[in-house]
N, CA and C of each residue as an Amber inpcrd file, in Angstrom:
protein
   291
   0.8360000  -1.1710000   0.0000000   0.0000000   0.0000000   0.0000000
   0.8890000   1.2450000   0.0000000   0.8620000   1.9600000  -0.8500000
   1.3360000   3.2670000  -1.1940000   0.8180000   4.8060000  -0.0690000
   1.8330000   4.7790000   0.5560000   1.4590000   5.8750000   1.7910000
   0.6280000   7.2540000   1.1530000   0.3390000   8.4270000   1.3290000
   0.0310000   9.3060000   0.8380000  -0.0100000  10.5060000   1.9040000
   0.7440000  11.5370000   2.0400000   1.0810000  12.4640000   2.7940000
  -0.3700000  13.5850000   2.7290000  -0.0870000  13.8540000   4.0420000
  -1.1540000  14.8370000   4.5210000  -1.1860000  15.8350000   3.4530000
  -0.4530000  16.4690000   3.3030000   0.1120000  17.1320000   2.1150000
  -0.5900000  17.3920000   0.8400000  -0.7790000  16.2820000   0.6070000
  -1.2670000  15.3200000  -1.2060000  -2.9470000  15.2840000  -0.9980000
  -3.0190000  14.5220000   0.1650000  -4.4800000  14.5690000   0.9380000
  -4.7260000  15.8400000   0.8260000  -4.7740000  16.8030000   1.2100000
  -5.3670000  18.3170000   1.4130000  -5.6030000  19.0220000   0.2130000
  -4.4270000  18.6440000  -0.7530000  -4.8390000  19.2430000  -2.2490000
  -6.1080000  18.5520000  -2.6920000  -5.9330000  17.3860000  -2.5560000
  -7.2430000  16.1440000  -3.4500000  -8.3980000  16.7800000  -3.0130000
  -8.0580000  17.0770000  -1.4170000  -9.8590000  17.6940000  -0.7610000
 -10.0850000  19.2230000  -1.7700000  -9.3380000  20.2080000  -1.2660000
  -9.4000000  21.5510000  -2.0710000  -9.5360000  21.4290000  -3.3580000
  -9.4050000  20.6790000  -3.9240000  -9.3950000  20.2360000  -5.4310000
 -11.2320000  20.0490000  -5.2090000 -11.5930000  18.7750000  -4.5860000
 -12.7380000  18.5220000  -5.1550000 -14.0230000  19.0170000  -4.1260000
 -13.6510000  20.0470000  -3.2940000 -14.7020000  20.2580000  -2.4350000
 -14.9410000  21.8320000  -3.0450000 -13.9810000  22.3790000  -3.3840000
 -14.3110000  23.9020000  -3.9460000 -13.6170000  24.5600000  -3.1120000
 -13.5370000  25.9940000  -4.0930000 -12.8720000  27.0460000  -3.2850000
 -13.8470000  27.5750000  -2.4280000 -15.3720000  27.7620000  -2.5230000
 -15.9910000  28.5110000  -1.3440000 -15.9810000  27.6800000  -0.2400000
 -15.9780000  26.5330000  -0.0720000 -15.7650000  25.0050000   0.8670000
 -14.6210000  25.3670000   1.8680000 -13.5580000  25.4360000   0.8800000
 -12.3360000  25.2620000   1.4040000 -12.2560000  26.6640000   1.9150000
 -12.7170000  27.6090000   1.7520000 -12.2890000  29.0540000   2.6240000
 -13.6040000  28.7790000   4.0460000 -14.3820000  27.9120000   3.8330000
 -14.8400000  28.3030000   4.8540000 -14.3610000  26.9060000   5.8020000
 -14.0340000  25.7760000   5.6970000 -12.4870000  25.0250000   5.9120000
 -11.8620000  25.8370000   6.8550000 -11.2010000  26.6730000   6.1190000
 -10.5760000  27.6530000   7.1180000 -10.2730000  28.7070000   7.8420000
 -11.7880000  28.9210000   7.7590000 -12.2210000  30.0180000   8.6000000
 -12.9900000  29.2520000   9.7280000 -13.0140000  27.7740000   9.9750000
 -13.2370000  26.7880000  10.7020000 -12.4090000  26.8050000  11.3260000
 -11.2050000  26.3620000  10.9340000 -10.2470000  26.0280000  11.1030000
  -9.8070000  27.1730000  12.8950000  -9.7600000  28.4140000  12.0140000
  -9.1210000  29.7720000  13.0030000 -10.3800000  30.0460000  13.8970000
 -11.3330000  29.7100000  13.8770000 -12.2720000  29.6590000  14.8460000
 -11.9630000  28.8550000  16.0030000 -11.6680000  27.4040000  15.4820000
 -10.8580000  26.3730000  16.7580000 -10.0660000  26.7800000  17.0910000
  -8.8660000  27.1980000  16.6900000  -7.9060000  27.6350000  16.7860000
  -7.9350000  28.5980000  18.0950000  -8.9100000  29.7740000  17.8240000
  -9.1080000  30.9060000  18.7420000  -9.9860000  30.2600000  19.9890000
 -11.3100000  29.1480000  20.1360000 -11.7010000  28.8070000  21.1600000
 -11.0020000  28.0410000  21.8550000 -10.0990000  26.9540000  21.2660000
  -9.0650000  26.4560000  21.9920000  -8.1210000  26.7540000  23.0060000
  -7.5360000  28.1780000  22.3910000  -6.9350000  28.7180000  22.8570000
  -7.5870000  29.4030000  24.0490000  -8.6320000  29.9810000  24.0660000
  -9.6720000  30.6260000  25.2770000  -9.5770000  29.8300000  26.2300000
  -9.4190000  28.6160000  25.7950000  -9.7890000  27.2390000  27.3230000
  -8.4730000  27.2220000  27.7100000  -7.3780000  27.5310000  27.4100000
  -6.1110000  27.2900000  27.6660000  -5.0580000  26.2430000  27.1010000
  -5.6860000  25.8310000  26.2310000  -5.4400000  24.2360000  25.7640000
  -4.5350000  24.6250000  24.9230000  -4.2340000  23.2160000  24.0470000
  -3.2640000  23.2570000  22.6930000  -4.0680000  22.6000000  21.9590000
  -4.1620000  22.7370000  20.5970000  -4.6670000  22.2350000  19.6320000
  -4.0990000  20.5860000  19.7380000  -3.0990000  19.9950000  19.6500000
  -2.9340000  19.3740000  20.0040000  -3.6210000  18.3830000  21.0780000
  -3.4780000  18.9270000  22.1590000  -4.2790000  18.4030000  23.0520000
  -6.0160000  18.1820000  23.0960000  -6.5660000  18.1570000  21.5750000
  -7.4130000  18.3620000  21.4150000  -8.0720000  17.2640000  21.1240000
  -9.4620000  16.7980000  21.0730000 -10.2780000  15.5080000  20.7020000
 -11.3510000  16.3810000  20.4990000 -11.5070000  16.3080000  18.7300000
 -13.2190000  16.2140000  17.8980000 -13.8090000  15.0380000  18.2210000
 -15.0970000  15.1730000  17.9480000 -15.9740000  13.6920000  17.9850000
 -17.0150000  14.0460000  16.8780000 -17.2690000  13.5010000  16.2810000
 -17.9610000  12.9490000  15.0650000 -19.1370000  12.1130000  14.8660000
 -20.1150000  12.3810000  14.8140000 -21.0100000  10.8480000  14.9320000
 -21.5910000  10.7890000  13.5180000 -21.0060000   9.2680000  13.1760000
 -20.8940000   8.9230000  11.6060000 -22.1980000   7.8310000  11.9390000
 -23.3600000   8.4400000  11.0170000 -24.3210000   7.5710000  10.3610000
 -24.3230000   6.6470000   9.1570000 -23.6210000   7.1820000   8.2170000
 -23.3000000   6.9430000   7.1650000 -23.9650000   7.8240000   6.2270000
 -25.0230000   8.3090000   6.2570000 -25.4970000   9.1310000   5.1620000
 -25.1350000  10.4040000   4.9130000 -25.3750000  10.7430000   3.9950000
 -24.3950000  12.0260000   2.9230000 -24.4640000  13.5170000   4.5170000
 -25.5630000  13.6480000   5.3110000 -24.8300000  14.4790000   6.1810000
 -24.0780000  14.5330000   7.0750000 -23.7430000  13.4210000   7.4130000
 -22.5610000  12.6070000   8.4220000 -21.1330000  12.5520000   7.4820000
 -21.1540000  12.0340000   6.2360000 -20.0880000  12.0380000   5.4430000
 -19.7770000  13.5300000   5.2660000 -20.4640000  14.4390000   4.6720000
 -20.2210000  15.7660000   4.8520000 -18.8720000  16.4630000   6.0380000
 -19.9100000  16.2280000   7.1050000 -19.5070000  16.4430000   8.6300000
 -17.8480000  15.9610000   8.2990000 -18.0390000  14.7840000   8.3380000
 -16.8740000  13.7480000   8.3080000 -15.5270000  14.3590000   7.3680000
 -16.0240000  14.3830000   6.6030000 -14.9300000  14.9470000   5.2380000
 -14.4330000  16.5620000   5.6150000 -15.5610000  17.5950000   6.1140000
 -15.0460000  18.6740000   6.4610000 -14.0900000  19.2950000   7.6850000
 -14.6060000  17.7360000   8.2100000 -13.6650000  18.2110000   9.9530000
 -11.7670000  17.4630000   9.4360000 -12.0620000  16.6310000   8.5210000
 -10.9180000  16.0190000   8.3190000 -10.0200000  17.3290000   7.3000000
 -10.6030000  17.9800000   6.4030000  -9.8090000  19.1480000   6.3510000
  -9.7700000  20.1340000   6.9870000 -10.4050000  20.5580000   7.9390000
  -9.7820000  21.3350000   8.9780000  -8.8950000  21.0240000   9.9240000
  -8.8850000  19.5570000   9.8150000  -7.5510000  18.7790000  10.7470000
  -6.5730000  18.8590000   9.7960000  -6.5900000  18.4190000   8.6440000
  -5.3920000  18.9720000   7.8160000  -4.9210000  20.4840000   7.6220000
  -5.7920000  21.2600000   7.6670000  -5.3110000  22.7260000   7.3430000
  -4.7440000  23.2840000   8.2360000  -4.8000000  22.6340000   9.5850000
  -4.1620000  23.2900000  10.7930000  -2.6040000  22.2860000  10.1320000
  -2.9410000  21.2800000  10.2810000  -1.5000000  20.4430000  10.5830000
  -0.3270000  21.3070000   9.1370000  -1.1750000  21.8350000   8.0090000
  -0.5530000  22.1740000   7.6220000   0.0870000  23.9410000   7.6030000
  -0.8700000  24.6720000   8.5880000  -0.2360000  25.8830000   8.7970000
   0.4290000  25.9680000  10.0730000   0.4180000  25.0320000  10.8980000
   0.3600000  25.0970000  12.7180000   1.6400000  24.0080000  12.4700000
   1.6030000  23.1450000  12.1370000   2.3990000  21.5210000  12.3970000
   2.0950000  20.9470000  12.7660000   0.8280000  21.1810000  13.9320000
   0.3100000  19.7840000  14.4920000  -1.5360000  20.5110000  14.3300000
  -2.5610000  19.4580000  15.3250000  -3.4730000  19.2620000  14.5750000
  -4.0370000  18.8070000  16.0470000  -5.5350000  18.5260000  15.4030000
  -6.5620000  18.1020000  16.9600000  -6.6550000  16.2850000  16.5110000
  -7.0920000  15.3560000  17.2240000  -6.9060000  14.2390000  17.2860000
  -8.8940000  14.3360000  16.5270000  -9.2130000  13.4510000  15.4560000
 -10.3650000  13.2430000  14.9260000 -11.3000000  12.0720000  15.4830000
 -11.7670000  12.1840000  16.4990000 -12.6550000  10.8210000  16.9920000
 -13.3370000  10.6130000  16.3120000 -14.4110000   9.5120000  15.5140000
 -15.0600000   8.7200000  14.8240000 -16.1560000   7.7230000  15.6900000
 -17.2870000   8.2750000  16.4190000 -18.2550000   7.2690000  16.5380000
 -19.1640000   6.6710000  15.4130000 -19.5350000   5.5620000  15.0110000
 -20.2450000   5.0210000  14.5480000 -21.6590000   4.9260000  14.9670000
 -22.9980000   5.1350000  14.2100000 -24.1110000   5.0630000  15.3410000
 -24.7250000   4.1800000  14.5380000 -24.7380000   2.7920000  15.1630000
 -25.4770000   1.9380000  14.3830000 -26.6040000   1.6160000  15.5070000
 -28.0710000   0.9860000  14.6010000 -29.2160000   1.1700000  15.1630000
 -29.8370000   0.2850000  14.3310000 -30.9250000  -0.0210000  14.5610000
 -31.9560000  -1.1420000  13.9340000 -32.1010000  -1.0200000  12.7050000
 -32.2530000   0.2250000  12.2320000 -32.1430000   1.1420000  10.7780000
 -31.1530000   1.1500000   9.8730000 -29.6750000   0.6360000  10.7550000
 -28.8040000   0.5130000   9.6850000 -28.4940000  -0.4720000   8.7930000
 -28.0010000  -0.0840000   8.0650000 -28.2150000  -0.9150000   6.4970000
 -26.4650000  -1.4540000   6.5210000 -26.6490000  -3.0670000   5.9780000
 -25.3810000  -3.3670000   5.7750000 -24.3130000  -2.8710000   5.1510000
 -24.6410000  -1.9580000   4.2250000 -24.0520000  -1.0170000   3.5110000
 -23.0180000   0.2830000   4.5790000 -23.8460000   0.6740000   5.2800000
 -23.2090000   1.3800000   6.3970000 -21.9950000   0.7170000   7.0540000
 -22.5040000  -0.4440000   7.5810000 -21.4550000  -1.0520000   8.7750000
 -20.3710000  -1.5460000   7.8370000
């Protein structure tokens, strides 16, 4: 399996999410940035949580927080840690899991 750098990743997103996407990406981005900082914390020291359904507004969610974890790592050097719950339920479809 062929690695692929954060780097390479972040263009592919900006590439196919758009430029109005991606500015507001990172105007996400400096928003965390600034509440983080209010609490005293480090970005770093940070944990998102996510709750992945599977359907297109969870993937959304999903895909946009992952470039704002890249856009820091790539203006800052480091980045917030991306948690991933799964919410499976009677409703979910094998397709999901």
């Amino acid at each position: 399996m062929k690695y692929v750098t954060p780097k390479y990743t972040l263009t592919l997103l900006e590439n196919a999410i758009g430029e109005k996407e991606f500015n507001n990406a990172k105007k996400c981005a400096e928003y965390l940035k600034q509440d983080i900082s209010r609490q005293n914390l480090s970005v770093k020291e940070t944990n998102i949580l996510i709750c992945y359904g599977g359907g297109k507004d969870s993937t959304w969610a999903l895909v946009f927080m992952r470039l704002v974890q890249l856009i820091l790592k790539s203006s800052d050097g480091e980045t917030f840690r991306l948690r991933i719950i799964t919410m499976i339920h009677l409703g979910t479809t094998k397709d999901v899991i």
